[in-house]
Phi, psi and omega in degrees: 000129178247147179203136179284162185299321182297320179289315181298320181302325183285355171274347196263132162259108181279121200241139175220103184231014178296139180301332182270007180298139182247166176305323179292328175296319179294320176301319178294321177299314180296316180300317179294319180296318179293319180300319184264357177056050175285174183288312184207167164252143180237122186226173176284154185302324185280003175270355177283155355283152177252125182270119175260129182303145177303140179094348178261144178255017176298130180270168178243121176247149183224143178272152180224137182065032191259144357262355189275329187078358184270057179238150171303138181303328179292328177291317177300318181296316179295319178299318178295317181298316178296319180299317179296318177301327182269013170107003179289136175267335185223146178240128174250101184261148175260129176283171167285102186299326180298323179298317178292317182299327178269008178062033174267071189289335175296324178291321176299314180299317181296321179298312180293319182298324179298316180289320178301321180295328181276340181226071183291164175301144021274003174301132179273129180248119176251139186244115183273121185265338188059062190297331181294342179264003187240152171277173185300318181297322179292321178298313181294313182296319179291324177298316181291325177296318178298320179296316180297328183278355175098017177293160176259334180220152160250148189225143187292307201209160171278333188087000182246354185276137182295342180286345177121186184246222185287150171224153177301319181300314181295318180299317178297315179301314181296316180299317178293322183295322184269353171054036178078002182275340177233158170283164178233122179251125175262130179210151180103101175088009180272100188238002181220161177298319181299317179295320179299313181293326178297319179294319179296318179297329179282347177130000179291136176249356175210152180231132171264119184224150177250006180217058185301314184299317180294320178297316180293334176275002179065040177268103185287353177251030182305134179269176179127177184288340182084009181302000000 
């Protein structure tokens, strides 16, 4: 699969979620994102507001319930609401992974629905499943639950779970489960151009990456958290 840099960049959410990230780190992230014209920057909630230079269409995404998902749904909803008030265009929420792992898909749906209610469209809602910790039935069931709850995307991973990040298999399962009605975001461990293109070919419509510039430069040894 071949793709020019301008097209590939627009798949990317350039991400900085390290606990030690500083405001100057976020400024550098934004400068890099604007230079390469990626789709968005994704940051932690307390880094808002993020100033995007005039003339750039780079969006701002923020994580909610991150990274464990083990938060009361009302807390996730409030966090999302505050983030939107502070300028976030997109919310990447983490589900209760245990609910998906135990195939309690009604609970997954209720969790997502709470956040959707607090951050209605046009805010984009992405739902992080932590697919490396789930079996195939859980991935499919959680994807469908997110769709029923009004999500805009399902997303593979936080990039912080010890079980791993995105896989081609998980992306394919998610893509098939949502039947083109939702976007699919692959994140976690995407450190090379080849890996990025492989995820897109499998059905990903967005990529979470922590080394956008290196990937676009075709550096297969790109460093970073791999989010």
